[in-house]
Coordinates of C-alpha atoms and ligand atoms in Angstrom, one line a residue:
X1 CA 0.0 0.0 0.0
X2 CA 1.6 3.3 -1.1
X3 CA 1.1 6.3 1.1
X4 CA -0.9 9.0 -0.6
X5 CA 1.0 12.3 -0.8
X6 CA -0.2 15.9 -1.2
X7 CA 1.4 15.9 -4.6
X8 CA -0.7 12.9 -5.5
X9 CA -3.9 14.6 -4.4
X10 CA -2.9 17.6 -6.4
X11 CA -2.3 15.5 -9.5
X12 CA -5.9 14.2 -9.4
X13 CA -7.4 17.7 -10.2
X14 CA -9.6 17.4 -13.3
X15 CA -8.6 13.7 -13.6
X16 CA -9.6 11.2 -11.0
X17 CA -12.3 11.8 -8.3
X18 CA -10.8 12.2 -4.8
X19 CA -12.5 10.0 -2.2
X20 CA -12.7 11.4 1.4
X21 CA -14.5 10.7 4.6
X22 CA -14.2 11.5 8.2
X23 CA -13.0 9.2 11.0
X24 CA -12.7 9.6 14.7
X25 CA -11.8 6.1 15.8
X26 CA -9.6 3.1 15.1
X27 CA -12.3 1.0 13.6
X28 CA -13.5 3.5 11.0
X29 CA -9.9 4.7 10.3
X30 CA -8.8 1.1 9.4
X31 CA -11.6 0.6 7.0
X32 CA -11.6 4.1 5.4
X33 CA -7.8 3.7 4.9
X34 CA -8.5 1.0 2.3
X35 CA -10.8 3.0 0.1
X36 CA -10.2 6.7 0.7
X37 CA -7.6 9.2 -0.4
X38 CA -8.1 11.5 2.5
X39 CA -9.4 10.9 6.0
X40 CA -10.5 14.0 7.8
X41 CA -10.6 14.1 11.6
X42 CA -13.4 16.6 11.4
X43 CA -14.5 18.9 14.2
X44 CA -17.9 17.3 13.4
X45 CA -16.8 14.8 16.0
X46 CA -18.0 17.1 18.7
X47 CA -21.6 16.7 17.5
X48 CA -21.3 13.2 16.1
X49 CA -19.5 11.5 19.0
X50 CA -20.1 13.8 22.0
X51 CA -23.6 15.1 21.2
X52 CA -22.5 18.7 21.3
X53 CA -24.9 21.3 19.9
X54 CA -22.3 22.9 17.6
X55 CA -18.8 22.2 16.2
X56 CA -17.7 25.3 18.1
X57 CA -17.8 23.4 21.4
X58 CA -15.0 20.8 20.7
X59 CA -11.7 21.4 22.3
X60 CA -8.3 21.0 20.6
X61 CA -7.2 18.4 23.2
X62 CA -10.1 16.1 22.5
X63 CA -9.5 16.5 18.7
X64 CA -5.8 15.6 19.3
X65 CA -6.7 12.5 21.2
X66 CA -8.9 11.2 18.4
X67 CA -6.5 12.3 15.6
X68 CA -3.6 10.4 17.3
X69 CA -5.6 7.2 17.2
X70 CA -6.9 7.7 13.6
X71 CA -3.4 8.5 12.3
X72 CA -1.8 5.6 14.0
X73 CA -4.3 3.1 12.4
X74 CA -4.0 4.7 8.9
X75 CA -1.3 3.5 6.6
X76 CA -2.2 4.8 3.2
X77 CA -4.6 7.8 3.3
X78 CA -3.7 11.4 3.9
X79 CA -4.9 12.3 7.4
X80 CA -6.1 15.9 7.8
X81 CA -6.8 17.5 11.2
X82 CA -9.7 20.0 11.3
X83 CA -8.6 23.0 13.4
X84 CA -11.3 23.7 15.9
X85 CA -13.0 27.1 16.5
X86 CA -10.8 29.9 17.8
X87 CA -7.6 27.9 17.4
X88 CA -6.5 30.0 14.5
X89 CA -7.8 33.5 15.3
X90 CA -4.5 35.1 14.2
X91 CA -1.4 33.8 12.5
X92 CA 0.7 33.4 15.6
X93 CA -2.0 31.4 17.5
X94 CA -2.6 29.4 14.3
X95 CA 1.0 28.5 13.9
X96 CA 1.5 27.6 17.6
X97 CA -1.5 25.3 17.5
X98 CA -0.8 23.8 14.1
X99 CA 2.8 23.0 15.2
X100 CA 1.5 21.3 18.3
X101 CA -1.1 19.3 16.4
X102 CA 1.3 18.2 13.8
X103 CA 3.9 17.2 16.4
X104 CA 1.6 15.2 18.6
X105 CA -0.8 13.6 16.1
X106 CA 1.7 13.2 13.2
X107 CA -1.2 14.2 10.8
X108 CA -0.3 15.1 7.3
X109 CA -2.2 18.4 7.1
X110 CA -4.7 20.7 8.8
X111 CA -7.9 22.2 7.6
X112 CA -9.1 25.8 8.3
X113 CA -12.6 27.1 7.7
X114 CA -13.0 30.5 6.1
X115 CA -12.3 32.6 3.0
X116 CA -10.7 35.9 2.3
X117 CA -10.6 36.9 6.0
X118 CA -8.2 34.0 6.9
X119 CA -6.2 33.9 3.6
X120 CA -3.2 35.7 5.3
X121 CA -3.2 33.2 8.2
X122 CA -3.2 30.3 5.7
X123 CA -0.4 31.9 3.7
X124 CA 1.6 32.3 6.9
X125 CA 1.2 28.6 7.7
X126 CA 1.9 27.3 4.2
X127 CA 5.0 29.6 4.0
X128 CA 6.1 27.8 7.2
X129 CA 5.6 24.4 5.4
X130 CA 2.4 23.4 7.2
X131 CA 0.1 21.8 4.6
X132 CA -3.4 23.4 4.7
X133 CA -6.7 22.4 3.3
X134 CA -9.3 25.2 2.9
X135 CA -13.0 25.2 3.5
X136 CA -15.5 27.6 1.9
X137 CA -19.2 27.9 1.4
X138 CA -21.2 27.0 4.4
X139 CA -18.9 27.4 7.4
X140 CA -20.3 25.5 10.4
X141 CA -17.9 27.1 12.9
X142 CA -19.3 30.6 12.3
X143 CA -22.7 30.1 10.6
X144 CA -26.0 30.6 12.4
X145 CA -28.1 29.7 9.3
X146 CA -27.6 26.2 7.9
X147 CA -28.9 26.6 4.4
X148 CA -27.5 26.1 1.0
X149 CA -25.2 29.0 -0.1
X150 CA -24.8 30.8 -3.4
X151 CA -28.4 31.1 -4.4
X152 CA -28.1 34.9 -5.0
X153 CA -25.5 37.0 -6.8
X154 CA -24.0 38.6 -3.7
X155 CA -23.4 35.3 -2.0
X156 CA -22.0 33.8 -5.2
X157 CA -19.5 36.6 -5.7
X158 CA -18.4 36.4 -2.0
X159 CA -17.9 32.7 -2.1
X160 CA -16.0 32.9 -5.4
X161 CA -13.8 35.6 -3.9
X162 CA -13.2 33.4 -0.8
X163 CA -12.3 30.4 -2.9
X164 CA -9.8 32.4 -5.0
X165 CA -8.2 34.0 -2.0
X166 CA -7.8 30.6 -0.2
X167 CA -6.5 28.9 -3.4
X168 CA -3.9 31.7 -3.8
X169 CA -2.8 31.4 -0.2
X170 CA -1.2 28.0 -0.8
X171 CA -3.8 25.3 0.2
X172 CA -3.5 21.9 -1.5
X173 CA -7.3 21.4 -1.7
X174 CA -10.5 23.2 -0.8
X175 CA -13.6 21.7 0.8
X176 CA -16.7 23.4 -0.6
X177 CA -19.7 22.9 1.7
X178 CA -23.4 23.1 0.7
X179 CA -23.5 25.4 -2.3
X180 CA -25.5 25.3 -5.4
X181 CA -24.2 23.2 -8.2
X182 CA -23.5 26.0 -10.7
X183 CA -21.2 27.8 -8.1
X184 CA -19.3 24.6 -7.2
X185 CA -18.7 24.1 -11.0
X186 CA -17.4 27.7 -11.3
X187 CA -15.1 27.4 -8.3
X188 CA -13.7 24.1 -9.5
X189 CA -13.0 25.6 -12.9
X190 CA -11.3 28.8 -11.6
X191 CA -9.1 27.5 -8.8
X192 CA -5.9 25.6 -9.5
X193 CA -6.3 23.2 -6.6
X194 CA -8.7 20.2 -6.2
X195 CA -12.1 21.0 -4.8
X196 CA -13.8 18.5 -2.4
X197 CA -17.5 18.8 -2.3
X198 CA -19.9 18.1 0.6
X199 CA -23.4 19.0 -0.7
X200 CA -21.6 20.8 -3.6
X201 CA -22.4 18.6 -6.6
X202 CA -20.6 16.1 -8.8
X203 CA -18.6 18.9 -10.5
X204 CA -16.1 19.0 -7.6
X205 CA -12.8 17.1 -8.0
X206 CA -13.7 14.9 -5.0
X207 CA -16.4 14.2 -2.4
X208 CA -16.5 14.0 1.4
X209 CA -19.3 12.7 3.6
X210 CA -19.2 12.5 7.4
X211 CA -18.8 8.7 8.0
X212 CA -21.6 8.5 10.7
X213 CA -24.0 10.1 8.2
X214 CA -23.3 7.7 5.4
X215 CA -23.5 4.8 7.9
X216 CA -26.9 5.9 9.3
X217 CA -25.7 6.6 12.8
X218 CA -26.6 10.3 12.9
X219 CA -29.9 11.8 14.1
X220 CA -30.0 14.5 11.4
X221 CA -29.2 13.9 7.7
X222 CA -29.2 16.8 5.2
X223 CA -30.3 16.2 1.6
X224 CA -26.8 15.9 0.3
X225 CA -26.1 12.8 2.5
X226 CA -26.5 9.4 0.9
X227 CA -27.1 6.8 3.6
X228 CA -25.4 3.6 2.5
X229 CA -26.6 1.5 5.5
X230 CA -28.6 2.2 8.6
X231 CA -26.4 0.9 11.3
X232 CA -28.6 2.4 14.0
X233 CA -31.3 -0.1 13.1
X234 CA -28.8 -3.0 12.9
X235 CA -27.3 -2.1 16.3
X236 CA -30.7 -1.7 17.9
X237 CA -31.8 -5.1 16.6
X238 CA -28.6 -6.7 17.9
X239 CA -28.7 -5.1 21.4
X240 CA -32.4 -6.0 21.7
X241 CA -31.7 -9.6 20.8
X242 CA -28.7 -9.6 23.3
X243 CA -31.0 -8.2 26.0
X244 CA -33.6 -10.9 25.5
X245 CA -30.9 -13.7 25.3
X246 CA -29.6 -12.6 28.7
X247 CA -33.0 -12.4 30.3
X248 CA -34.0 -15.8 28.8
X249 CA -30.7 -17.3 29.8
X250 CA -29.9 -18.1 26.2
X251 CA -26.6 -16.2 26.6
X252 CA -24.0 -17.3 27.4
X253 CA -24.5 -20.7 25.7
X254 CA -22.2 -23.7 25.9
X255 CA -20.1 -22.2 23.1
X256 CA -19.3 -19.1 25.2
X257 CA -18.3 -20.9 28.3
X258 CA -14.8 -22.2 29.5
X259 CA -15.0 -25.7 30.8
Ligands
KIV301 O1 -15.9 18.5 10.4 C1 -16.2 17.9 9.4 O2 -16.6 16.8 9.4 C2 -16.1 18.7 8.1 C3 -16.6 18.1 6.9 C4 -18.1 18.4 6.9 C5 -16.0 18.6 5.7 O3 -15.5 19.8 8.1

């Protein structure tokens, strides 16, 4: 299994779709590693695993703990660490935190949410050889309205400006979240780096879905999610059966006993 490099991701632009998902644990990391180019340790873990109300609530220490595990069980995929809210409010804070994250987790890159406003922070980091992935469109860390973006001219222009600024600041790829298809297509055409869509159409250079969403473990699923299996139903059935086995003394059976 050959390790996927940033150069390799870059070379896929306009050629081969880039496959990405999130992972927060050993089990998912090991499986995702077989099929994905990029594994993101997303700040979505705050909501997905810890039931937090927003991605803003997750602390960098918790993210580091999960990222260390994911990275140590990933051999091939590029592992990206999603910098949590307020950990990159200026270039010095961003660099201090990014260095700490890279040193402790050994992740291959970090991801920052935001457009033109954070372009100089991204530039500072990439100049210091920290590989950065951008994220434009819907920005869960700062948004209060969770609706598709780019439906009107003003929004479209602003997101296009954001994407250009982020692309020119040295990122190796950009996540585009929840924008109309025509805008995702325009961004993908004008930026030189690969775009990774989440609710941003087939015109992006790659796709990402939160793993718990595609596995049917989440409570809320937006329209852009495709649920490949409903693990919640399967798990419920299994635990229900286990409960009844214990109560009926069918478990443990002879097969599960040391004699
Ligand atoms: O935190 C996350 O999972 C993300 C993806 C939605 C791209 O940022």
